[in-house]
């Protein structure tokens, strides 16, 4: 019986259960500490120390925040669509969990390796939008509805350049299997997809592709400067306006989980996943260390961008996508396909 | 707009984004300038204008005020009231009453300008708080000076013999001023 679940055909299920528990812990802790990192980052970028009262250097701040959120009442305002209103925060974490299961954290550490893993990540990634829209729509609040509409149009606008640049990279890799994509990038940082296309001449514009991917990633996760969905100065808290207590906290966790998913995909696709940047110190636990080092470097950049740029206007956001990002990504796609055909 | 101009504009815009990010990263690694207020406070600059107070003459440990009432007359808000007595053997009067109604004071500084003896100055008190109006509409500067004299006496163990202090000034201060918490001056940014 035990044999069946450890080494037998049941080991796949064991793996899934372990990863489900581990991811729940990881997503929760990660969300809590990314909030702290964000607040610390905001402070440091403004030459403040950030939260520093709870515990040494403020490291207990997330616990205080968590207790506060749990202790607060989950208020359901009169007139809302009760079922959808409660369903939305419950659903918002689901896509992120599904995506995290396919991401290879190290050579042997992954929830489930699927040969179309990337496709799955992007298909589930777009479901997050529906959860936000559901919450906004069910809230019976004009700000929330405006926010819901913005989320949808923003995500439609940015899904296209996102998928176009991913296509460009997929033409280089030739597979959607994330583990294989990482294995292709072995050897050193010059073999990572962000640079490999340049010197193999298959896609000299691959750094541009990465920049477009990064911008789209910010827009898809509703991060500043594209946080139109939660534009505090205009829409109070957007789709989360009517949420309180831990249902609001779940939206927040969902946002940070999505950041982790997006940054993980960026790491896997462009920055070599768990591969060492210099070729040595690879394998085993090193893979995990490199992966998380790269992941949190990308997340730091996300925070850095947030505290550098002001929020764009909504038409500016859509103009950027339709008039700049989509033409450029189409151009790189054409160039890349032509070069791969010729060379 | 031609395609070249459009491409140039996009590149220029992207470059400006990178410049902005470089600047914020510079700030990220710069020293923090926050003053952890209750634990550390800023040193007020030389020209800071708190409420006025009597100058404690570092030589004598007493006030230089001769109760000439020029400040009282200079005050456009009539918030100062001074009184003094001529003591035996002294050449000038000594101040016995110096009351400031800080609720009407506009900190214009005309009293400080008017004083011929440099006997009043601006204090560096910026965090004066009170729970009732009475704590500010009749601030007793003579008593406040007596409080500072206590500190002065600790550094000058031998009280100077020269001018005898008026009774009110020499009386031990119950508290310098109940409304004015001490401001530890520790950190200069």
PDB file of N, CA and C in Angstrom, chain B residues 139-185:
ATOM      1  N   UNK B 139       1.121  82.229  29.662  1.00  0.00           N
ATOM      2  CA  UNK B 139       2.349  81.487  29.930  1.00  0.00           C
ATOM      3  C   UNK B 139       3.285  82.349  30.770  1.00  0.00           C
ATOM      4  N   UNK B 140       3.716  81.775  31.919  1.00  0.00           N
ATOM      5  CA  UNK B 140       4.552  82.532  32.853  1.00  0.00           C
ATOM      6  C   UNK B 140       6.017  82.336  32.487  1.00  0.00           C
ATOM      7  N   UNK B 141       6.589  83.339  31.833  1.00  0.00           N
ATOM      8  CA  UNK B 141       7.963  83.228  31.359  1.00  0.00           C
ATOM      9  C   UNK B 141       8.975  83.334  32.486  1.00  0.00           C
ATOM     10  N   UNK B 142       8.616  84.055  33.531  1.00  0.00           N
ATOM     11  CA  UNK B 142       9.555  84.203  34.649  1.00  0.00           C
ATOM     12  C   UNK B 142       9.727  82.862  35.356  1.00  0.00           C
ATOM     13  N   UNK B 143       8.629  82.177  35.513  1.00  0.00           N
ATOM     14  CA  UNK B 143       8.724  80.873  36.156  1.00  0.00           C
ATOM     15  C   UNK B 143       9.464  79.882  35.260  1.00  0.00           C
ATOM     16  N   UNK B 144       9.222  79.999  33.978  1.00  0.00           N
ATOM     17  CA  UNK B 144       9.913  79.125  33.039  1.00  0.00           C
ATOM     18  C   UNK B 144      11.412  79.364  33.087  1.00  0.00           C
ATOM     19  N   UNK B 145      11.783  80.636  33.217  1.00  0.00           N
ATOM     20  CA  UNK B 145      13.216  80.974  33.327  1.00  0.00           C
ATOM     21  C   UNK B 145      13.801  80.379  34.595  1.00  0.00           C
ATOM     22  N   UNK B 146      13.020  80.415  35.678  1.00  0.00           N
ATOM     23  CA  UNK B 146      13.508  79.847  36.933  1.00  0.00           C
ATOM     24  C   UNK B 146      13.813  78.367  36.777  1.00  0.00           C
ATOM     25  N   UNK B 147      12.988  77.695  35.988  1.00  0.00           N
ATOM     26  CA  UNK B 147      13.247  76.285  35.728  1.00  0.00           C
ATOM     27  C   UNK B 147      14.573  76.081  35.029  1.00  0.00           C
ATOM     28  N   UNK B 148      14.856  76.931  34.061  1.00  0.00           N
ATOM     29  CA  UNK B 148      16.125  76.807  33.341  1.00  0.00           C
ATOM     30  C   UNK B 148      17.298  77.210  34.234  1.00  0.00           C
ATOM     31  N   UNK B 149      17.014  78.104  35.184  1.00  0.00           N
ATOM     32  CA  UNK B 149      18.067  78.522  36.103  1.00  0.00           C
ATOM     33  C   UNK B 149      18.523  77.351  36.974  1.00  0.00           C
ATOM     34  N   UNK B 150      17.575  76.469  37.301  1.00  0.00           N
ATOM     35  CA  UNK B 150      17.940  75.291  38.091  1.00  0.00           C
ATOM     36  C   UNK B 150      19.004  74.484  37.364  1.00  0.00           C
ATOM     37  N   UNK B 151      18.795  74.293  36.066  1.00  0.00           N
ATOM     38  CA  UNK B 151      19.772  73.557  35.259  1.00  0.00           C
ATOM     39  C   UNK B 151      21.092  74.313  35.236  1.00  0.00           C
ATOM     40  N   UNK B 152      20.972  75.631  35.090  1.00  0.00           N
ATOM     41  CA  UNK B 152      22.172  76.469  35.016  1.00  0.00           C
ATOM     42  C   UNK B 152      22.969  76.361  36.318  1.00  0.00           C
ATOM     43  N   UNK B 153      22.250  76.323  37.423  1.00  0.00           N
ATOM     44  CA  UNK B 153      22.920  76.277  38.732  1.00  0.00           C
ATOM     45  C   UNK B 153      23.717  74.992  38.906  1.00  0.00           C
ATOM     46  N   UNK B 154      23.229  73.908  38.268  1.00  0.00           N
ATOM     47  CA  UNK B 154      23.956  72.643  38.395  1.00  0.00           C
ATOM     48  C   UNK B 154      25.329  72.722  37.745  1.00  0.00           C
ATOM     49  N   UNK B 155      25.433  73.529  36.687  1.00  0.00           N
ATOM     50  CA  UNK B 155      26.729  73.691  36.029  1.00  0.00           C
ATOM     51  C   UNK B 155      27.541  74.824  36.633  1.00  0.00           C
ATOM     52  N   UNK B 156      26.920  75.675  37.419  1.00  0.00           N
ATOM     53  CA  UNK B 156      27.605  76.808  38.054  1.00  0.00           C
ATOM     54  C   UNK B 156      27.338  76.741  39.555  1.00  0.00           C
ATOM     55  N   UNK B 157      28.107  75.919  40.282  1.00  0.00           N
ATOM     56  CA  UNK B 157      27.759  75.656  41.689  1.00  0.00           C
ATOM     57  C   UNK B 157      27.754  76.893  42.561  1.00  0.00           C
ATOM     58  N   UNK B 158      28.568  77.908  42.233  1.00  0.00           N
ATOM     59  CA  UNK B 158      28.592  79.100  43.087  1.00  0.00           C
ATOM     60  C   UNK B 158      27.661  80.147  42.497  1.00  0.00           C
ATOM     61  N   UNK B 159      26.554  80.438  43.138  1.00  0.00           N
ATOM     62  CA  UNK B 159      25.669  81.466  42.608  1.00  0.00           C
ATOM     63  C   UNK B 159      26.352  82.829  42.665  1.00  0.00           C
ATOM     64  N   UNK B 160      26.285  83.559  41.594  1.00  0.00           N
ATOM     65  CA  UNK B 160      26.948  84.861  41.592  1.00  0.00           C
ATOM     66  C   UNK B 160      26.299  85.795  42.602  1.00  0.00           C
ATOM     67  N   UNK B 161      27.137  86.598  43.201  1.00  0.00           N
ATOM     68  CA  UNK B 161      26.646  87.463  44.268  1.00  0.00           C
ATOM     69  C   UNK B 161      25.968  88.710  43.729  1.00  0.00           C
ATOM     70  N   UNK B 162      26.332  89.051  42.500  1.00  0.00           N
ATOM     71  CA  UNK B 162      25.961  90.372  41.998  1.00  0.00           C
ATOM     72  C   UNK B 162      24.475  90.775  42.168  1.00  0.00           C
ATOM     73  N   UNK B 163      23.597  90.637  41.202  1.00  0.00           N
ATOM     74  CA  UNK B 163      22.262  91.166  41.455  1.00  0.00           C
ATOM     75  C   UNK B 163      21.396  90.105  42.134  1.00  0.00           C
ATOM     76  N   UNK B 164      20.759  90.461  43.170  1.00  0.00           N
ATOM     77  CA  UNK B 164      19.891  89.515  43.867  1.00  0.00           C
ATOM     78  C   UNK B 164      18.699  89.212  42.987  1.00  0.00           C
ATOM     79  N   UNK B 165      18.344  87.960  42.973  1.00  0.00           N
ATOM     80  CA  UNK B 165      17.222  87.569  42.126  1.00  0.00           C
ATOM     81  C   UNK B 165      15.918  87.992  42.786  1.00  0.00           C
ATOM     82  N   UNK B 166      14.979  88.431  41.990  1.00  0.00           N
ATOM     83  CA  UNK B 166      13.664  88.700  42.570  1.00  0.00           C
ATOM     84  C   UNK B 166      13.066  87.398  43.099  1.00  0.00           C
ATOM     85  N   UNK B 167      12.229  87.553  44.104  1.00  0.00           N
ATOM     86  CA  UNK B 167      11.719  86.390  44.825  1.00  0.00           C
ATOM     87  C   UNK B 167      11.074  85.371  43.890  1.00  0.00           C
ATOM     88  N   UNK B 168      10.280  85.847  42.975  1.00  0.00           N
ATOM     89  CA  UNK B 168       9.559  84.927  42.101  1.00  0.00           C
ATOM     90  C   UNK B 168      10.508  84.108  41.252  1.00  0.00           C
ATOM     91  N   UNK B 169      11.595  84.743  40.824  1.00  0.00           N
ATOM     92  CA  UNK B 169      12.529  84.073  39.944  1.00  0.00           C
ATOM     93  C   UNK B 169      13.332  83.032  40.696  1.00  0.00           C
ATOM     94  N   UNK B 170      13.690  83.384  41.966  1.00  0.00           N
ATOM     95  CA  UNK B 170      14.546  82.484  42.720  1.00  0.00           C
ATOM     96  C   UNK B 170      13.778  81.282  43.254  1.00  0.00           C
ATOM     97  N   UNK B 171      12.457  81.408  43.315  1.00  0.00           N
ATOM     98  CA  UNK B 171      11.666  80.313  43.876  1.00  0.00           C
ATOM     99  C   UNK B 171      11.880  79.037  43.065  1.00  0.00           C
ATOM    100  N   UNK B 172      11.973  77.910  43.748  1.00  0.00           N
ATOM    101  CA  UNK B 172      12.178  76.656  43.003  1.00  0.00           C
ATOM    102  C   UNK B 172      10.997  76.400  42.069  1.00  0.00           C
ATOM    103  N   UNK B 173      11.326  76.081  40.875  1.00  0.00           N
ATOM    104  CA  UNK B 173      10.271  75.902  39.886  1.00  0.00           C
ATOM    105  C   UNK B 173       9.598  74.563  40.104  1.00  0.00           C
ATOM    106  N   UNK B 174       8.283  74.579  40.152  1.00  0.00           N
ATOM    107  CA  UNK B 174       7.564  73.302  40.248  1.00  0.00           C
ATOM    108  C   UNK B 174       7.789  72.514  38.952  1.00  0.00           C
ATOM    109  N   UNK B 175       7.554  73.215  37.864  1.00  0.00           N
ATOM    110  CA  UNK B 175       7.949  72.644  36.578  1.00  0.00           C
ATOM    111  C   UNK B 175       8.177  73.820  35.662  1.00  0.00           C
ATOM    112  N   UNK B 176       9.070  73.646  34.751  1.00  0.00           N
ATOM    113  CA  UNK B 176       9.451  74.760  33.884  1.00  0.00           C
ATOM    114  C   UNK B 176       8.213  75.324  33.213  1.00  0.00           C
ATOM    115  N   UNK B 177       7.488  74.504  32.593  1.00  0.00           N
ATOM    116  CA  UNK B 177       6.215  74.886  32.018  1.00  0.00           C
ATOM    117  C   UNK B 177       5.486  73.594  31.788  1.00  0.00           C
ATOM    118  N   UNK B 178       4.321  73.452  32.366  1.00  0.00           N
ATOM    119  CA  UNK B 178       3.658  72.142  32.286  1.00  0.00           C
ATOM    120  C   UNK B 178       3.317  71.736  30.864  1.00  0.00           C
ATOM    121  N   UNK B 179       3.259  72.709  29.995  1.00  0.00           N
ATOM    122  CA  UNK B 179       2.797  72.408  28.643  1.00  0.00           C
ATOM    123  C   UNK B 179       3.927  72.024  27.704  1.00  0.00           C
ATOM    124  N   UNK B 180       5.153  72.210  28.137  1.00  0.00           N
ATOM    125  CA  UNK B 180       6.242  72.059  27.188  1.00  0.00           C
ATOM    126  C   UNK B 180       7.083  70.836  27.519  1.00  0.00           C
ATOM    127  N   UNK B 181       6.879  69.734  26.804  1.00  0.00           N
ATOM    128  CA  UNK B 181       7.732  68.576  27.050  1.00  0.00           C
ATOM    129  C   UNK B 181       9.157  68.881  26.609  1.00  0.00           C
ATOM    130  N   UNK B 182      10.119  68.312  27.302  1.00  0.00           N
ATOM    131  CA  UNK B 182      11.493  68.578  26.891  1.00  0.00           C
ATOM    132  C   UNK B 182      11.746  68.010  25.504  1.00  0.00           C
ATOM    133  N   UNK B 183      12.518  68.692  24.742  1.00  0.00           N
ATOM    134  CA  UNK B 183      12.828  68.209  23.408  1.00  0.00           C
ATOM    135  C   UNK B 183      14.272  67.767  23.361  1.00  0.00           C
ATOM    136  N   UNK B 184      14.494  66.485  23.475  1.00  0.00           N
ATOM    137  CA  UNK B 184      15.874  66.013  23.367  1.00  0.00           C
ATOM    138  C   UNK B 184      16.395  66.287  21.962  1.00  0.00           C
ATOM    139  N   UNK B 185      17.474  66.982  21.908  1.00  0.00           N
ATOM    140  CA  UNK B 185      17.993  67.349  20.588  1.00  0.00           C
ATOM    141  C   UNK B 185      19.146  66.428  20.266  1.00  0.00           C
TER     142      UNK B 185
END
